[in-house]
Short mmCIF file of C-alpha atoms (C1' of nucleotides) in Angstrom, two decimals:
data_model
loop_
_atom_site.label_atom_id
_atom_site.label_comp_id
_atom_site.label_asym_id
_atom_site.label_seq_id
_atom_site.Cartn_x
_atom_site.Cartn_y
_atom_site.Cartn_z
CA MET A 1115 22.93 -118.90 -83.84
CA ARG A 1116 20.28 -116.72 -85.35
CA ARG A 1117 18.41 -116.41 -82.12
CA ILE A 1118 19.93 -113.00 -81.63
CA ALA A 1119 17.51 -111.89 -84.34
CA PRO A 1120 14.45 -111.48 -82.11
CA ASP A 1121 16.61 -109.88 -79.42
CA ARG A 1122 18.14 -107.61 -82.00
CA ASP A 1123 14.76 -106.11 -82.79
CA GLN A 1124 14.23 -105.23 -79.14
CA LEU A 1125 17.74 -103.87 -78.91
CA LEU A 1126 17.22 -101.68 -81.96
CA ALA A 1127 13.92 -100.45 -80.57
CA ILE A 1128 15.62 -99.29 -77.39
CA ILE A 1129 18.45 -97.61 -79.25
CA ALA A 1130 15.92 -95.98 -81.56
CA GLU A 1131 14.20 -94.45 -78.56
CA VAL A 1132 17.47 -92.90 -77.40
CA PHE A 1133 18.13 -91.43 -80.85
CA ARG A 1134 14.55 -90.22 -81.00
CA GLU A 1135 14.80 -88.39 -77.70
CA HIS A 1136 18.29 -86.95 -78.02
CA GLY A 1137 19.03 -86.76 -81.72
CA TYR A 1138 22.08 -88.28 -83.36
CA GLU A 1139 24.64 -86.02 -81.71
CA GLY A 1140 22.90 -86.01 -78.37
CA ALA A 1141 22.60 -89.79 -78.15
CA SER A 1142 25.87 -90.59 -76.44
CA LEU A 1143 27.19 -94.10 -76.06
CA ALA A 1144 26.76 -93.63 -72.33
CA LEU A 1145 23.03 -92.97 -72.80
CA ILE A 1146 22.68 -95.87 -75.19
CA GLY A 1147 24.54 -98.11 -72.79
CA ALA A 1148 22.38 -97.07 -69.88
CA ALA A 1149 19.16 -97.55 -71.87
CA THR A 1150 20.11 -100.96 -73.19
CA GLY A 1151 22.01 -102.23 -70.18
CA LEU A 1152 24.93 -103.05 -72.44
CA GLY A 1153 28.50 -101.92 -71.98
CA LYS A 1154 30.68 -100.65 -74.75
CA GLY A 1155 32.12 -104.11 -75.21
CA SER A 1156 28.72 -105.48 -76.13
CA LEU A 1157 27.65 -102.51 -78.19
CA TYR A 1158 30.80 -102.64 -80.29
CA HIS A 1159 30.41 -106.38 -80.59
CA PHE A 1160 26.99 -105.96 -82.18
CA PHE A 1161 27.84 -102.80 -84.07
CA PRO A 1162 31.56 -102.93 -84.89
CA SER A 1163 31.45 -99.59 -86.69
CA GLY A 1164 30.04 -97.86 -83.65
CA LYS A 1165 27.41 -95.19 -83.37
CA GLU A 1166 26.96 -94.59 -87.06
CA GLU A 1167 26.26 -98.26 -87.65
CA MET A 1168 23.78 -98.23 -84.77
CA ALA A 1169 21.92 -95.32 -86.32
CA ARG A 1170 21.99 -96.94 -89.72
CA ALA A 1171 20.62 -100.18 -88.30
CA VAL A 1172 17.93 -98.26 -86.42
CA ILE A 1173 16.85 -96.43 -89.57
CA ASP A 1174 16.79 -99.71 -91.48
CA ASN A 1175 14.71 -101.26 -88.75
CA ILE A 1176 12.18 -98.42 -88.79
CA ASP A 1177 12.16 -98.48 -92.57
CA GLY A 1178 11.44 -102.20 -92.46
CA TRP A 1179 8.58 -101.70 -90.04
CA PHE A 1180 7.01 -99.11 -92.32
CA GLU A 1181 7.61 -101.31 -95.32
CA ASP A 1182 5.70 -104.14 -93.67
CA ASN A 1183 3.02 -102.17 -91.89
CA VAL A 1184 2.46 -99.14 -94.07
CA PHE A 1185 3.94 -99.31 -97.55
CA ALA A 1186 3.12 -102.94 -98.36
CA PRO A 1187 -0.53 -102.63 -97.27
CA LEU A 1188 -0.81 -99.50 -99.40
CA HIS A 1189 0.56 -101.35 -102.38
CA ASP A 1190 -0.85 -104.82 -101.93
CA ASN A 1191 -4.36 -104.28 -100.68
CA PRO A 1192 -6.67 -104.69 -103.66
CA ASP A 1193 -8.93 -102.14 -102.03
CA PRO A 1194 -6.89 -98.93 -102.04
CA GLN A 1195 -9.20 -97.25 -99.54
CA ALA A 1196 -8.62 -100.07 -97.08
CA GLY A 1197 -4.88 -99.75 -97.59
CA ILE A 1198 -5.01 -96.04 -96.87
CA GLU A 1199 -7.17 -96.66 -93.84
CA HIS A 1200 -4.56 -99.13 -92.66
CA MET A 1201 -1.83 -96.54 -93.18
CA VAL A 1202 -3.57 -93.95 -91.06
CA ALA A 1203 -4.21 -96.41 -88.27
CA ALA A 1204 -0.64 -97.74 -88.34
CA THR A 1205 0.74 -94.21 -88.35
CA ASP A 1206 -1.37 -93.21 -85.38
CA SER A 1207 -0.26 -96.31 -83.57
CA TYR A 1208 3.42 -95.97 -84.43
CA PHE A 1209 3.70 -92.35 -83.35
CA ARG A 1210 1.62 -93.13 -80.28
CA SER A 1211 -0.89 -90.45 -81.21
CA GLY A 1212 1.79 -87.79 -81.22
CA ARG A 1213 3.76 -88.80 -78.13
CA ARG A 1214 6.53 -90.10 -80.30
CA VAL A 1215 8.53 -88.14 -82.79
CA CYS A 1216 9.70 -89.33 -86.21
CA LEU A 1217 13.36 -90.22 -85.82
CA ILE A 1218 13.96 -90.12 -89.54
CA GLY A 1219 12.27 -86.74 -89.81
CA ALA A 1220 14.39 -85.42 -86.96
CA PHE A 1221 17.55 -86.74 -88.60
CA ALA A 1222 16.52 -85.01 -91.81
CA LEU A 1223 16.63 -81.61 -90.15
CA ASP A 1224 20.18 -81.36 -88.86
CA GLN A 1225 23.66 -82.14 -90.07
CA SER A 1226 23.18 -85.87 -89.52
CA ARG A 1227 21.07 -85.85 -92.67
CA ASP A 1228 24.25 -85.84 -94.69
CA LEU A 1229 25.35 -89.10 -93.11
CA PHE A 1230 22.09 -90.88 -93.82
CA ALA A 1231 20.84 -88.93 -96.83
CA SER A 1232 20.02 -91.87 -99.05
CA GLN A 1233 18.21 -93.82 -96.34
CA ILE A 1234 16.18 -90.76 -95.38
CA ARG A 1235 15.32 -89.86 -98.95
CA ASP A 1236 14.36 -93.44 -99.65
CA TYR A 1237 12.07 -93.72 -96.64
CA PHE A 1238 10.05 -90.62 -97.40
CA GLY A 1239 10.17 -91.20 -101.13
CA ARG A 1240 8.65 -94.65 -100.81
CA TRP A 1241 6.00 -93.42 -98.40
CA VAL A 1242 4.87 -90.71 -100.81
CA ALA A 1243 5.10 -92.99 -103.84
CA HIS A 1244 3.08 -95.82 -102.34
CA LEU A 1245 0.45 -93.47 -101.00
CA ALA A 1246 0.21 -91.72 -104.36
CA ASP A 1247 -0.21 -95.08 -106.04
CA ALA A 1248 -3.04 -96.07 -103.72
CA LEU A 1249 -4.73 -92.70 -104.17
CA ALA A 1250 -4.50 -93.03 -107.92
CA ARG A 1251 -6.07 -96.47 -107.76
CA ALA A 1252 -8.76 -94.99 -105.52
CA GLY A 1253 -9.76 -92.69 -108.33
CA HIS A 1254 -7.65 -89.57 -108.00
CA ARG A 1255 -6.02 -88.18 -111.09
CA PRO A 1256 -2.30 -89.08 -111.09
CA ALA A 1257 -0.98 -85.53 -110.63
CA GLU A 1258 -3.50 -84.82 -107.91
CA ALA A 1259 -2.70 -88.13 -106.21
CA GLY A 1260 0.99 -87.24 -106.07
CA GLU A 1261 0.32 -83.85 -104.56
CA LEU A 1262 -2.14 -85.22 -102.04
CA ALA A 1263 0.32 -87.93 -101.01
CA GLU A 1264 3.11 -85.43 -100.52
CA GLU A 1265 0.78 -83.13 -98.62
CA THR A 1266 -0.31 -85.98 -96.37
CA VAL A 1267 3.18 -87.15 -95.43
CA ALA A 1268 4.28 -83.56 -94.84
CA ALA A 1269 1.20 -82.91 -92.71
CA ILE A 1270 2.05 -85.88 -90.52
CA GLN A 1271 5.61 -84.64 -90.02
CA GLY A 1272 4.44 -81.13 -89.32
CA ALA A 1273 1.84 -82.35 -86.87
CA LEU A 1274 4.49 -84.28 -84.95
CA THR A 1275 6.64 -81.16 -84.74
CA LEU A 1276 3.77 -78.95 -83.72
CA ALA A 1277 2.36 -81.43 -81.22
CA ARG A 1278 5.70 -81.60 -79.46
CA ALA A 1279 6.26 -77.88 -79.68
CA ALA A 1280 2.86 -77.10 -78.21
CA ASP A 1281 3.03 -80.08 -75.88
CA ASP A 1282 -0.48 -80.87 -77.02
CA LEU A 1283 -1.28 -84.33 -78.36
CA ASP A 1284 -4.60 -83.16 -79.75
CA VAL A 1285 -2.71 -81.39 -82.53
CA PHE A 1286 -1.76 -84.78 -83.90
CA SER A 1287 -5.18 -86.39 -83.61
CA ARG A 1288 -6.86 -83.37 -85.14
CA THR A 1289 -4.42 -83.57 -88.05
CA LEU A 1290 -5.15 -87.25 -88.59
CA ARG A 1291 -8.87 -86.53 -88.53
CA ARG A 1292 -8.48 -83.85 -91.20
CA LEU A 1293 -6.24 -86.09 -93.30
CA ARG A 1294 -8.74 -88.90 -93.05
CA MET A 1295 -11.39 -86.64 -94.47
CA ARG A 1296 -9.18 -85.35 -97.25
CA LEU A 1297 -8.11 -88.87 -98.17
CA GLY A 1298 -11.73 -89.88 -98.62
CA LEU A 1299 -12.01 -92.09 -95.55
CA PRO A 1300 -15.07 -92.32 -93.32
CA ALA A 1301 -14.93 -89.93 -90.37
CA ASN A 1302 -14.92 -92.71 -87.77
CA ILE A 1303 -13.73 -96.28 -87.80
CA MET B 248 40.01 -53.43 -87.54
CA ARG B 249 37.75 -55.55 -89.65
CA ARG B 250 34.94 -56.98 -87.65
CA ILE B 251 33.19 -60.05 -88.84
CA ALA B 252 30.07 -59.49 -86.77
CA PRO B 253 29.65 -55.75 -86.27
CA ASP B 254 26.31 -55.81 -84.54
CA ARG B 255 24.38 -58.14 -82.37
CA ASP B 256 21.72 -58.89 -84.96
CA GLN B 257 24.28 -60.10 -87.45
CA LEU B 258 26.06 -62.05 -84.75
CA LEU B 259 22.84 -63.77 -83.74
CA ALA B 260 22.05 -64.52 -87.37
CA ILE B 261 25.38 -66.29 -87.78
CA ILE B 262 24.98 -68.26 -84.57
CA ALA B 263 21.42 -69.13 -85.60
CA GLU B 264 22.75 -70.63 -88.80
CA VAL B 265 25.11 -72.87 -86.85
CA PHE B 266 22.29 -74.07 -84.58
CA ARG B 267 20.09 -74.59 -87.62
CA GLU B 268 22.63 -76.76 -89.36
CA HIS B 269 23.93 -78.77 -86.44
CA GLY B 270 21.18 -78.72 -83.82
CA TYR B 271 21.69 -77.62 -80.24
CA GLU B 272 23.97 -80.46 -79.22
CA GLY B 273 25.85 -80.50 -82.49
CA ALA B 274 26.57 -76.78 -82.49
CA SER B 275 29.85 -76.77 -80.60
CA LEU B 276 31.53 -73.62 -79.36
CA ALA B 277 34.33 -74.39 -81.79
CA LEU B 278 31.88 -74.31 -84.71
CA ILE B 279 30.23 -71.15 -83.43
CA GLY B 280 33.62 -69.56 -82.95
CA ALA B 281 34.72 -70.50 -86.45
CA ALA B 282 31.50 -69.20 -88.02
CA THR B 283 31.53 -65.90 -86.17
CA GLY B 284 35.26 -65.35 -86.09
CA LEU B 285 35.04 -64.86 -82.34
CA GLY B 286 37.05 -66.66 -79.71
CA LYS B 287 35.67 -68.00 -76.51
CA GLY B 288 36.67 -64.82 -74.73
CA SER B 289 34.38 -62.76 -76.94
CA LEU B 290 31.56 -65.28 -77.00
CA TYR B 291 31.48 -65.48 -73.23
CA HIS B 292 31.71 -61.74 -73.04
CA PHE B 293 28.53 -61.34 -75.06
CA PHE B 294 26.80 -64.40 -73.63
CA PRO B 295 28.07 -64.88 -70.07
CA SER B 296 25.90 -67.93 -69.50
CA GLY B 297 27.37 -69.69 -72.49
CA LYS B 298 25.74 -71.85 -75.09
CA GLU B 299 22.30 -71.96 -73.53
CA GLU B 300 22.15 -68.18 -73.44
CA MET B 301 23.24 -68.06 -77.06
CA ALA B 302 20.44 -70.39 -78.07
CA ARG B 303 17.93 -68.47 -76.01
CA ALA B 304 19.02 -65.20 -77.60
CA VAL B 305 18.84 -66.76 -81.05
CA ILE B 306 15.31 -68.01 -80.43
CA ASP B 307 14.29 -64.60 -79.12
CA ASN B 308 15.78 -63.00 -82.17
CA ILE B 309 13.90 -65.28 -84.54
CA ASP B 310 10.75 -64.83 -82.52
CA GLY B 311 11.15 -61.08 -82.81
CA TRP B 312 11.61 -61.28 -86.55
CA PHE B 313 8.42 -63.28 -86.90
CA GLU B 314 6.63 -60.93 -84.55
CA ASP B 315 7.55 -57.97 -86.76
CA ASN B 316 7.30 -59.58 -90.16
CA VAL B 317 4.61 -62.21 -89.76
CA PHE B 318 2.50 -61.95 -86.63
CA ALA B 319 2.07 -58.19 -86.53
CA PRO B 320 1.03 -57.91 -90.19
CA LEU B 321 -1.46 -60.71 -89.60
CA HIS B 322 -2.91 -58.85 -86.67
CA ASP B 323 -2.61 -55.24 -87.74
CA ASN B 324 -3.47 -55.24 -91.39
CA PRO B 325 -7.06 -54.12 -91.70
CA ASP B 326 -7.35 -56.37 -94.75
CA PRO B 327 -6.89 -59.88 -93.34
CA GLN B 328 -6.32 -61.34 -96.78
CA ALA B 329 -3.44 -58.94 -97.33
CA GLY B 330 -1.99 -59.91 -93.95
CA ILE B 331 -2.16 -63.57 -94.84
CA GLU B 332 -0.62 -62.88 -98.21
CA HIS B 333 2.17 -61.07 -96.41
CA MET B 334 2.68 -64.04 -94.10
CA VAL B 335 3.05 -66.48 -96.96
CA ALA B 336 5.54 -64.26 -98.74
CA ALA B 337 7.56 -63.61 -95.59
CA THR B 338 7.59 -67.31 -94.79
CA ASP B 339 8.80 -68.21 -98.25
CA SER B 340 11.46 -65.57 -97.98
CA TYR B 341 12.58 -66.49 -94.47
CA PHE B 342 12.95 -70.18 -95.19
CA ARG B 343 14.59 -69.35 -98.50
CA SER B 344 12.04 -71.41 -100.38
CA GLY B 345 12.89 -74.50 -98.41
CA ARG B 346 16.68 -74.21 -98.31
CA ARG B 347 16.53 -73.23 -94.70
CA VAL B 348 15.12 -75.28 -91.87
CA CYS B 349 13.09 -73.98 -88.94
CA LEU B 350 15.47 -73.82 -85.99
CA ILE B 351 12.65 -73.66 -83.48
CA GLY B 352 10.92 -76.61 -85.10
CA ALA B 353 14.15 -78.59 -85.00
CA PHE B 354 14.67 -77.73 -81.35
CA ALA B 355 11.13 -78.90 -80.65
CA LEU B 356 11.95 -82.40 -81.79
CA ASP B 357 14.80 -83.45 -79.57
CA GLN B 358 15.74 -83.22 -75.93
CA SER B 359 16.64 -79.54 -76.24
CA ARG B 360 12.93 -78.83 -76.31
CA ASP B 361 12.88 -79.21 -72.54
CA LEU B 362 15.38 -76.38 -72.16
CA PHE B 363 13.42 -73.97 -74.33
CA ALA B 364 9.91 -75.33 -73.94
CA SER B 365 8.15 -72.08 -73.13
CA GLN B 366 9.85 -70.11 -75.90
CA ILE B 367 9.03 -72.84 -78.42
CA ARG B 368 5.43 -73.17 -77.31
CA ASP B 369 5.02 -69.43 -77.37
CA TYR B 370 6.40 -69.04 -80.89
CA PHE B 371 4.14 -71.61 -82.48
CA GLY B 372 1.20 -70.67 -80.30
CA ARG B 373 1.32 -67.06 -81.41
CA TRP B 374 1.75 -68.03 -85.04
CA VAL B 375 -1.35 -70.20 -84.97
CA ALA B 376 -3.35 -67.71 -82.91
CA HIS B 377 -2.61 -64.73 -85.13
CA LEU B 378 -3.26 -66.66 -88.30
CA ALA B 379 -6.53 -67.99 -86.88
CA ASP B 380 -7.54 -64.46 -85.99
CA ALA B 381 -6.87 -63.21 -89.50
CA LEU B 382 -8.74 -66.14 -91.02
CA ALA B 383 -11.72 -65.47 -88.78
CA ARG B 384 -11.72 -61.84 -89.82
CA ALA B 385 -11.51 -63.01 -93.42
CA GLY B 386 -14.80 -64.77 -92.99
CA HIS B 387 -14.02 -68.27 -91.74
CA ARG B 388 -16.05 -69.60 -88.86
CA PRO B 389 -13.97 -69.42 -85.65
CA ALA B 390 -13.56 -73.18 -85.15
CA GLU B 391 -12.71 -73.69 -88.78
CA ALA B 392 -10.25 -70.78 -88.69
CA GLY B 393 -8.40 -72.35 -85.77
CA GLU B 394 -8.11 -75.69 -87.50
CA LEU B 395 -7.00 -74.15 -90.76
CA ALA B 396 -4.38 -72.07 -88.97
CA GLU B 397 -3.00 -75.08 -87.16
CA GLU B 398 -3.04 -77.07 -90.37
CA THR B 399 -1.19 -74.33 -92.20
CA VAL B 400 1.61 -73.94 -89.66
CA ALA B 401 2.00 -77.71 -89.42
CA ALA B 402 2.08 -78.00 -93.21
CA ILE B 403 4.92 -75.48 -93.38
CA GLN B 404 6.91 -77.38 -90.78
CA GLY B 405 6.24 -80.68 -92.51
CA ALA B 406 7.18 -79.25 -95.88
CA LEU B 407 10.52 -78.06 -94.48
CA THR B 408 11.21 -81.53 -93.11
CA LEU B 409 10.18 -83.26 -96.31
CA ALA B 410 12.00 -80.83 -98.57
CA ARG B 411 15.23 -81.45 -96.70
CA ALA B 412 14.64 -85.19 -96.51
CA ALA B 413 13.97 -85.47 -100.22
CA ASP B 414 16.58 -82.83 -101.02
CA ASP B 415 13.95 -81.27 -103.26
CA LEU B 416 13.07 -77.62 -102.86
CA ASP B 417 9.98 -78.01 -105.00
CA VAL B 418 8.30 -79.79 -102.11
CA PHE B 419 8.27 -76.51 -100.23
CA SER B 420 7.05 -74.33 -103.08
CA ARG B 421 4.35 -76.82 -103.99
CA THR B 422 3.20 -76.78 -100.37
CA LEU B 423 3.05 -72.99 -100.29
CA ARG B 424 1.06 -73.00 -103.51
CA ARG B 425 -1.46 -75.43 -102.03
CA LEU B 426 -1.66 -73.43 -98.81
CA ARG B 427 -2.20 -70.25 -100.75
CA MET B 428 -5.18 -71.83 -102.41
CA ARG B 429 -6.61 -73.21 -99.21
CA LEU B 430 -6.18 -69.87 -97.46
CA GLY B 431 -8.22 -68.18 -100.14
CA LEU B 432 -5.39 -66.29 -101.80
CA PRO B 433 -5.06 -65.72 -105.54
CA ALA B 434 -2.92 -68.34 -107.29
CA ASN B 435 -0.27 -65.85 -108.34
CA ILE B 436 0.95 -62.59 -106.96
"C1'" DG C 418 35.44 -133.04 -70.74
"C1'" DC C 419 37.09 -130.25 -74.93
"C1'" DG C 420 37.72 -126.43 -78.37
"C1'" DA C 421 35.35 -122.65 -80.86
"C1'" DC C 422 33.01 -118.87 -80.78
"C1'" DA C 423 29.80 -115.37 -78.71
"C1'" DT C 424 29.38 -112.02 -75.30
"C1'" DT C 425 30.86 -109.01 -71.73
"C1'" DG C 426 33.49 -105.80 -68.28
"C1'" DT C 427 37.06 -102.82 -67.75
"C1'" DA C 428 40.82 -100.06 -68.34
"C1'" DC C 429 42.41 -96.95 -71.34
"C1'" DC C 430 43.21 -93.58 -75.43
"C1'" DG C 431 43.44 -88.95 -77.69
"C1'" DA C 432 40.31 -85.53 -78.95
"C1'" DA C 433 36.75 -82.59 -78.21
"C1'" DC C 434 33.40 -80.79 -75.11
"C1'" DG C 435 31.55 -76.50 -72.32
"C1'" DG C 436 33.36 -73.43 -69.34
"C1'" DT C 437 36.77 -70.37 -66.48
"C1'" DA C 438 40.57 -67.12 -65.47
"C1'" DC C 439 42.97 -63.41 -66.60
"C1'" DA C 440 46.17 -60.52 -68.68
"C1'" DA C 441 46.61 -57.84 -72.93
"C1'" DT C 442 44.68 -54.76 -75.93
"C1'" DA C 443 41.22 -51.58 -78.06
"C1'" DA C 444 38.05 -47.83 -77.74
"C1'" DG C 445 35.70 -44.08 -75.66
"C1'" DT C 446 35.40 -40.24 -72.46
"C1'" DC C 447 37.13 -36.41 -69.83
"C1'" DG D 757 47.52 -37.25 -71.70
"C1'" DA D 758 44.92 -40.52 -68.12
"C1'" DC D 759 41.08 -43.17 -66.61
"C1'" DT D 760 37.40 -46.44 -67.65
"C1'" DT D 761 35.11 -49.77 -69.90
"C1'" DA D 762 34.68 -53.17 -73.87
"C1'" DT D 763 36.64 -56.59 -76.22
"C1'" DT D 764 39.83 -60.18 -77.21
"C1'" DG D 765 43.50 -64.13 -77.15
"C1'" DT D 766 45.28 -67.77 -74.76
"C1'" DA D 767 46.18 -71.07 -71.55
"C1'" DC D 768 43.93 -74.05 -68.82
"C1'" DC D 769 40.20 -76.84 -66.14
"C1'" DG D 770 37.58 -81.21 -65.38
"C1'" DT D 771 34.46 -84.02 -67.93
"C1'" DT D 772 32.72 -86.51 -71.56
"C1'" DC D 773 33.08 -87.88 -76.17
"C1'" DG D 774 33.54 -92.00 -79.60
"C1'" DG D 775 36.44 -95.61 -80.01
"C1'" DT D 776 40.04 -99.50 -78.97
"C1'" DA D 777 42.30 -103.45 -76.71
"C1'" DC D 778 41.90 -107.44 -74.53
"C1'" DA D 779 41.31 -110.62 -71.07
"C1'" DA D 780 37.56 -112.92 -68.75
"C1'" DT D 781 33.39 -115.24 -68.97
"C1'" DG D 782 29.41 -117.49 -71.05
"C1'" DT D 783 27.48 -120.77 -74.45
"C1'" DC D 784 27.37 -124.01 -77.71
"C1'" DG D 785 28.39 -128.45 -80.43
"C1'" DC D 786 31.03 -132.31 -79.96
#
DNA sequence: GCGACATTGTACCGAACGGTACAATAAGTC
DNA sequence: GACTTATTGTACCGTTCGGTACAATGTCGC
């Protein structure tokens, strides 16, 4: 019964890639069908409310990944520095060193933000909050920790945009290197 | 006869706003027609190659505005600090303190980047190059100036994304304040 | 085997898409 | 006035859009 669960993760990953590459409007059901190998019958079986439900599920899935691999380590690791280190590494890995774009960031920019406003706000809000918390525990003053957290998350988003605009992956790795320094992490791991 | 878009610059500004809000795919000719008050006959009269030509003209128009109001001051002002100050003010003004999104940045994220790749790369490349030049003239070591310029442009893009995601304009103004400090500008003007 | 449910392919819908054709009208210019 | 060009409205094109209907097939417990 529940064995669709592991498959569902793969399915959502494929659909996410289509949304990532084409945006919400540009990701047609034809593209999604071609990428997943599923016809409309199957797609509407798994997502009865159609494209919007697919996008919502994709965002939830990404949010869950970040919750497990980024936010929770930031919050749970008794050593805040180690948690932050983990965040940087997971971020680099997730965005494939700049090859991948942030789907939720891309959604935030156009009209589709209105559809998913609360999910988008929640995702970025939790990222900033958990990072600020870890920075505060690492010794930063609370106000400074909040600003540095916001600056860090924004820098990652901006680096993804700029890396894709310039078609130069080094933009992203340079940004992570600078952030690492600013966050008080050792230069190399 | 009352014209809604008397001159080309105003027309392009209106079309730009539609692309900004809906993205390239989402900006339908119906939306563009409604926003400009022009029917398809007029739109195809001014832009014979259709939507792609409209987008290209809009990007050129934005690029030209930045050339005149941001890049040239950075390059021409004999006082590099004053040029950088001008850039920050013009940027704040152009993006309406975070209310507006960067159309070219948004285009860079999805599939439409492929259509406009060279224009997008050029825009950001010149922004970074001119800012780096001004920073070098202001006393930064060349390598450091390049990194700081890249960091600054990326931070602006990221702040626009985050401000819209969080629906909080303060994100943008806080970012500009931090950038101002890092760029060696006085805290207040 | 059976029945129950999960999954799929396919044909179809109305609406919207980008784009074209072209005649009607407006605006100069002489 | 007439001639020329710029601009516009409208009807239309083929295609694709997101979405629906539903019968056929697969998969499972029993």
